[in-house]
PDB file of C-alpha atoms in Angstrom:
ATOM      1  CA  MET A1420      81.056 208.675  68.697  1.00 47.00           C
ATOM      2  CA  THR A1421      77.658 210.381  68.441  1.00 50.00           C
ATOM      3  CA  PHE A1422      76.674 208.139  65.520  1.00 48.00           C
ATOM      4  CA  LEU A1423      77.521 204.933  67.470  1.00 48.00           C
ATOM      5  CA  THR A1424      75.673 206.148  70.548  1.00 47.00           C
ATOM      6  CA  SER A1425      72.544 206.938  68.533  1.00 48.00           C
ATOM      7  CA  CYS A1426      72.697 203.549  66.745  1.00 46.00           C
ATOM      8  CA  ALA A1427      73.000 201.689  70.045  1.00 46.00           C
ATOM      9  CA  ALA A1428      69.900 203.445  71.359  1.00 46.00           C
ATOM     10  CA  VAL A1429      67.784 202.149  68.429  1.00 44.00           C
ATOM     11  CA  GLU A1430      66.450 198.718  69.335  1.00 43.00           C
ATOM     12  CA  THR A1431      65.113 196.197  66.879  1.00 42.00           C
ATOM     13  CA  PRO A1432      61.430 195.693  67.683  1.00 48.00           C
ATOM     14  CA  ARG A1433      60.793 192.307  69.239  1.00 48.00           C
ATOM     15  CA  ALA A1434      58.253 190.151  67.415  1.00 51.00           C
ATOM     16  CA  PRO A1435      55.136 189.690  69.522  1.00 74.00           C
ATOM     17  CA  TRP A1436      54.806 186.133  70.698  1.00 88.00           C
ATOM     18  CA  ARG A1437      51.932 184.740  72.730  1.00 94.00           C
ATOM     19  CA  GLU A1438      50.356 188.194  72.950  1.00 94.00           C
ATOM     20  CA  LYS A1439      46.761 188.779  71.900  1.00 96.00           C
ATOM     21  CA  GLY A1440      46.680 189.366  68.142  1.00 96.00           C
ATOM     22  CA  SER A1441      49.946 187.592  67.310  1.00 96.00           C
ATOM     23  CA  ALA A1442      49.850 184.475  65.129  1.00 97.00           C
ATOM     24  CA  PHE A1443      51.994 181.570  63.997  1.00 97.00           C
ATOM     25  CA  VAL A1444      52.268 178.843  61.394  1.00 98.00           C
ATOM     26  CA  SER A1445      54.136 175.599  61.946  1.00 98.00           C
ATOM     27  CA  ALA A1446      55.206 172.493  60.083  1.00 98.00           C
ATOM     28  CA  GLY A1447      56.496 169.292  61.568  1.00 98.00           C
ATOM     29  CA  ALA A1448      56.492 165.529  61.842  1.00 98.00           C
ATOM     30  CA  PHE A1449      54.999 163.001  64.249  1.00 98.00           C
ATOM     31  CA  HIS A1450      54.996 159.291  65.047  1.00 98.00           C
ATOM     32  CA  GLY A1451      52.188 157.483  66.859  1.00 96.00           C
ATOM     33  CA  VAL A1452      52.355 154.248  68.846  1.00 95.00           C
ATOM     34  CA  PRO A1453      49.038 152.536  69.701  1.00 93.00           C
ATOM     35  CA  ILE A1454      47.885 152.073  73.278  1.00 90.00           C
ATOM     36  CA  LEU A1455      46.245 148.649  73.377  1.00 80.00           C
ATOM     37  CA  GLY A1456      43.118 147.963  75.410  1.00 71.00           C
ATOM     38  CA  ARG A1457      41.372 150.506  77.585  1.00 69.00           C
ATOM     39  CA  SER A1458      43.081 153.834  78.154  1.00 72.00           C
ATOM     40  CA  LEU A1459      41.479 156.664  80.067  1.00 69.00           C
ATOM     41  CA  PHE A1460      37.788 156.321  79.111  1.00 66.00           C
ATOM     42  CA  TRP A1461      38.144 154.711  75.680  1.00 65.00           C
ATOM     43  CA  ASP A1462      38.721 151.171  74.479  1.00 68.00           C
ATOM     44  CA  GLY A1463      41.215 150.930  71.667  1.00 69.00           C
ATOM     45  CA  GLN A1464      41.278 147.933  69.365  1.00 74.00           C
ATOM     46  CA  GLY A1465      43.635 149.479  66.808  1.00 76.00           C
ATOM     47  CA  GLU A1466      47.219 148.218  66.738  1.00 85.00           C
ATOM     48  CA  VAL A1467      48.729 150.280  63.914  1.00 90.00           C
ATOM     49  CA  ASP A1468      51.719 152.633  64.183  1.00 93.00           C
ATOM     50  CA  ASP A1469      51.525 155.785  62.085  1.00 96.00           C
ATOM     51  CA  THR A1470      53.959 158.438  60.922  1.00 97.00           C
ATOM     52  CA  GLY A1471      53.196 161.725  59.246  1.00 98.00           C
ATOM     53  CA  VAL A1472      53.494 165.452  58.825  1.00 98.00           C
ATOM     54  CA  GLU A1473      51.374 168.282  60.173  1.00 98.00           C
ATOM     55  CA  LEU A1474      50.728 171.915  59.332  1.00 98.00           C
ATOM     56  CA  ARG A1475      49.207 174.396  61.784  1.00 98.00           C
ATOM     57  CA  ALA A1476      48.079 177.996  61.809  1.00 98.00           C
ATOM     58  CA  ALA A1477      46.770 179.806  64.875  1.00 98.00           C
ATOM     59  CA  LYS A1478      46.104 183.243  66.299  1.00 98.00           C
ATOM     60  CA  PHE A1479      46.324 184.302  69.925  1.00 97.00           C
ATOM     61  CA  VAL A1480      42.855 185.434  71.028  1.00 98.00           C
ATOM     62  CA  ALA A1481      44.180 186.369  74.464  1.00 97.00           C
ATOM     63  CA  ASP A1482      47.649 186.465  75.960  1.00 95.00           C
ATOM     64  CA  ASP A1483      48.925 182.854  76.067  1.00 96.00           C
ATOM     65  CA  VAL A1484      45.727 181.414  74.460  1.00 97.00           C
ATOM     66  CA  ALA A1485      45.573 180.584  70.738  1.00 98.00           C
ATOM     67  CA  ILE A1486      42.934 179.019  68.498  1.00 98.00           C
ATOM     68  CA  GLY A1487      43.563 177.696  65.031  1.00 98.00           C
ATOM     69  CA  VAL A1488      43.467 174.796  62.625  1.00 98.00           C
ATOM     70  CA  SER A1489      45.774 171.869  61.962  1.00 96.00           C
ATOM     71  CA  GLY A1490      46.064 169.471  59.068  1.00 97.00           C
ATOM     72  CA  ARG A1491      47.781 166.116  59.342  1.00 96.00           C
ATOM     73  CA  PHE A1492      48.779 163.612  56.690  1.00 98.00           C
ATOM     74  CA  ALA A1493      49.696 160.142  57.968  1.00 97.00           C
ATOM     75  CA  SER A1494      50.863 156.786  56.729  1.00 97.00           C
ATOM     76  CA  TRP A1495      49.557 153.893  58.828  1.00 95.00           C
ATOM     77  CA  TRP A1496      51.876 150.877  58.927  1.00 92.00           C
ATOM     78  CA  THR A1497      49.266 148.159  58.374  1.00 88.00           C
ATOM     79  CA  PRO A1498      50.222 144.626  57.264  1.00 84.00           C
ATOM     80  CA  GLY A1499      50.416 144.599  53.467  1.00 80.00           C
ATOM     81  CA  ASP A1500      49.743 147.942  51.820  1.00 80.00           C
ATOM     82  CA  ASN A1501      50.055 151.081  53.920  1.00 83.00           C
ATOM     83  CA  VAL A1502      47.017 153.245  54.553  1.00 93.00           C
ATOM     84  CA  GLU A1503      47.235 157.005  54.006  1.00 97.00           C
ATOM     85  CA  SER A1504      44.943 159.498  55.740  1.00 97.00           C
ATOM     86  CA  GLY A1505      44.280 163.204  55.921  1.00 98.00           C
ATOM     87  CA  GLU A1506      42.967 164.862  59.057  1.00 97.00           C
ATOM     88  CA  ILE A1507      41.651 168.375  59.711  1.00 98.00           C
ATOM     89  CA  GLU A1508      41.221 169.588  63.279  1.00 97.00           C
ATOM     90  CA  GLY A1509      40.434 172.673  65.279  1.00 98.00           C
ATOM     91  CA  LEU A1510      43.173 173.652  67.743  1.00 98.00           C
ATOM     92  CA  LEU A1511      43.118 175.242  71.191  1.00 98.00           C
ATOM     93  CA  ARG A1512      46.530 175.978  72.728  1.00 98.00           C
ATOM     94  CA  THR A1513      47.274 177.513  76.092  1.00 98.00           C
ATOM     95  CA  TYR A1514      50.508 178.394  77.856  1.00 97.00           C
ATOM     96  CA  PRO A1515      49.550 177.956  81.532  1.00 96.00           C
ATOM     97  CA  ILE A1516      52.698 179.584  82.967  1.00 93.00           C
ATOM     98  CA  PRO A1517      53.411 183.093  81.609  1.00 88.00           C
ATOM     99  CA  GLY A1518      56.967 183.441  80.297  1.00 86.00           C
ATOM    100  CA  PHE A1519      57.597 179.659  80.345  1.00 92.00           C
ATOM    101  CA  GLY A1520      57.655 177.436  77.225  1.00 95.00           C
ATOM    102  CA  LEU A1521      55.241 174.718  78.412  1.00 97.00           C
ATOM    103  CA  PHE A1522      51.987 174.555  76.424  1.00 98.00           C
ATOM    104  CA  LEU A1523      48.893 172.349  76.341  1.00 98.00           C
ATOM    105  CA  ASP A1524      47.069 171.478  73.110  1.00 98.00           C
ATOM    106  CA  VAL A1525      43.509 170.235  72.623  1.00 98.00           C
ATOM    107  CA  THR A1526      42.259 169.329  69.133  1.00 97.00           C
ATOM    108  CA  GLY A1527      39.149 167.823  67.570  1.00 97.00           C
ATOM    109  CA  GLY A1528      38.297 167.019  63.974  1.00 97.00           C
ATOM    110  CA  TYR A1529      37.753 164.576  61.147  1.00 97.00           C
ATOM    111  CA  GLN A1530      39.960 162.034  59.368  1.00 96.00           C
ATOM    112  CA  LEU A1531      39.544 160.397  55.955  1.00 96.00           C
ATOM    113  CA  ALA A1532      41.721 157.484  54.764  1.00 95.00           C
ATOM    114  CA  ASN A1533      42.135 155.536  51.532  1.00 95.00           C
ATOM    115  CA  HIS A1534      41.395 152.217  53.346  1.00 92.00           C
ATOM    116  CA  ARG A1535      39.755 151.183  56.601  1.00 88.00           C
ATOM    117  CA  ILE A1536      41.679 152.365  59.651  1.00 89.00           C
ATOM    118  CA  PRO A1537      42.096 150.840  62.119  1.00 87.00           C
ATOM    119  CA  PRO A1538      41.352 147.513  60.409  1.00 82.00           C
ATOM    120  CA  PRO A1539      38.487 146.502  60.075  1.00 81.00           C
ATOM    121  CA  GLY A1540      36.971 149.947  60.760  1.00 83.00           C
ATOM    122  CA  THR A1541      35.818 152.576  58.299  1.00 88.00           C
ATOM    123  CA  THR A1542      37.642 154.950  55.972  1.00 91.00           C
ATOM    124  CA  TRP A1543      36.335 157.943  57.979  1.00 93.00           C
ATOM    125  CA  ASN A1544      36.814 158.726  61.661  1.00 93.00           C
ATOM    126  CA  PHE A1545      36.351 161.552  64.108  1.00 94.00           C
ATOM    127  CA  SER A1546      39.450 162.473  66.068  1.00 95.00           C
ATOM    128  CA  PHE A1547      40.572 164.344  69.132  1.00 94.00           C
ATOM    129  CA  SER A1548      43.821 164.777  70.972  1.00 96.00           C
ATOM    130  CA  PHE A1549      45.317 166.518  73.965  1.00 97.00           C
ATOM    131  CA  GLY A1550      48.738 166.802  75.510  1.00 98.00           C
ATOM    132  CA  PRO A1551      51.725 168.917  76.516  1.00 98.00           C
ATOM    133  CA  GLY A1552      54.613 170.342  74.576  1.00 98.00           C
ATOM    134  CA  TYR A1553      57.529 172.673  75.053  1.00 98.00           C
ATOM    135  CA  ASP A1554      58.456 175.730  73.029  1.00 95.00           C
ATOM    136  CA  PHE A1555      62.169 176.517  72.464  1.00 96.00           C
ATOM    137  CA  ARG A1556      63.015 180.008  71.200  1.00 95.00           C
ATOM    138  CA  LEU A1557      65.389 179.982  68.224  1.00 96.00           C
ATOM    139  CA  SER A1558      64.978 183.673  67.354  1.00 94.00           C
ATOM    140  CA  ASP A1559      62.337 186.402  67.678  1.00 90.00           C
ATOM    141  CA  THR A1560      60.470 184.918  64.723  1.00 93.00           C
ATOM    142  CA  THR A1561      61.204 181.174  64.921  1.00 96.00           C
ATOM    143  CA  ARG A1562      60.668 178.446  67.447  1.00 97.00           C
ATOM    144  CA  LEU A1563      61.158 174.704  67.813  1.00 98.00           C
ATOM    145  CA  GLN A1564      58.402 172.776  69.573  1.00 98.00           C
ATOM    146  CA  VAL A1565      58.466 169.201  70.853  1.00 98.00           C
ATOM    147  CA  GLY A1566      55.751 167.320  72.641  1.00 98.00           C
ATOM    148  CA  THR A1567      53.452 164.381  72.932  1.00 97.00           C
ATOM    149  CA  ILE A1568      49.699 163.986  72.619  1.00 97.00           C
ATOM    150  CA  TYR A1569      47.095 161.362  73.403  1.00 96.00           C
ATOM    151  CA  HIS A1570      45.332 160.873  70.041  1.00 95.00           C
ATOM    152  CA  HIS A1571      42.019 159.022  69.581  1.00 92.00           C
ATOM    153  CA  ILE A1572      40.161 158.103  66.387  1.00 92.00           C
ATOM    154  CA  SER A1573      36.718 156.502  66.160  1.00 89.00           C
ATOM    155  CA  ASN A1574      33.923 156.479  63.608  1.00 86.00           C
ATOM    156  CA  ALA A1575      31.391 157.060  66.417  1.00 75.00           C
ATOM    157  CA  LEU A1576      29.019 154.330  65.211  1.00 76.00           C
ATOM    158  CA  GLY A1577      28.665 153.062  68.781  1.00 68.00           C
ATOM    159  CA  ARG A1578      30.081 150.206  70.833  1.00 66.00           C
ATOM    160  CA  GLN A1579      27.495 147.717  69.643  1.00 66.00           C
ATOM    161  CA  ASN A1580      28.385 148.301  65.992  1.00 70.00           C
ATOM    162  CA  ASP A1581      30.900 145.788  64.636  1.00 67.00           C
ATOM    163  CA  ARG A1582      32.419 148.506  62.419  1.00 66.00           C
ATOM    164  CA  ASN A1583      33.476 150.741  65.308  1.00 73.00           C
ATOM    165  CA  PRO A1584      37.023 149.838  66.254  1.00 82.00           C
ATOM    166  CA  SER A1585      38.826 152.842  67.634  1.00 86.00           C
ATOM    167  CA  GLN A1586      42.501 153.531  68.140  1.00 88.00           C
ATOM    168  CA  ASN A1587      44.180 155.307  71.015  1.00 91.00           C
ATOM    169  CA  GLU A1588      47.794 156.247  70.632  1.00 94.00           C
ATOM    170  CA  LEU A1589      50.606 158.281  72.016  1.00 95.00           C
ATOM    171  CA  ARG A1590      52.031 160.611  69.366  1.00 97.00           C
ATOM    172  CA  ALA A1591      55.370 162.380  69.671  1.00 98.00           C
ATOM    173  CA  PHE A1592      55.923 165.459  67.508  1.00 98.00           C
ATOM    174  CA  VAL A1593      58.556 168.000  66.480  1.00 98.00           C
ATOM    175  CA  ASN A1594      57.412 171.267  64.851  1.00 98.00           C
ATOM    176  CA  PHE A1595      59.249 174.242  63.413  1.00 98.00           C
ATOM    177  CA  VAL A1596      57.287 177.487  64.045  1.00 97.00           C
ATOM    178  CA  TRP A1597      57.262 180.854  62.297  1.00 97.00           C
ATOM    179  CA  VAL A1598      55.884 183.784  64.302  1.00 95.00           C
ATOM    180  CA  LEU A1599      53.797 186.118  62.141  1.00 91.00           C
TER     181      LEU A1599
END
């Protein structure tokens, strides 16, 4: 009886999550659907769906606030041959409601493709995105995250440049997360 009582008193330490100093890595998939015409402040001439995978790593610099990096690899469903691209971005994530799974992401970075994207643009583009997601706890060290982001790419050559088509899109994602 004494042995069982002493074992019950020993608790398994809970993995820190969303506390300053904790970190995570994630892997997942996304699909983007273009938003045609003007959306928010940006005109989008691109009309190409894309599907891909993403990897992320981040560290919480304050409770509920993480910064990190993300890498995305996408296939753009252009007529004819598909276009593949790689994208590297900085990541800022915040959980605005303590103890609740809702989070907001903001990213910004650079994309390089093997052909012009969106057609007839350039092979390189700057990118940014923002949007909400939700974090589902699977265990102390794993999570499932789903969400959607507004994603924009443009080569930033200016509106008057004929090689500056941009693309705005809504991307849905699912990520599996490991808490470090």
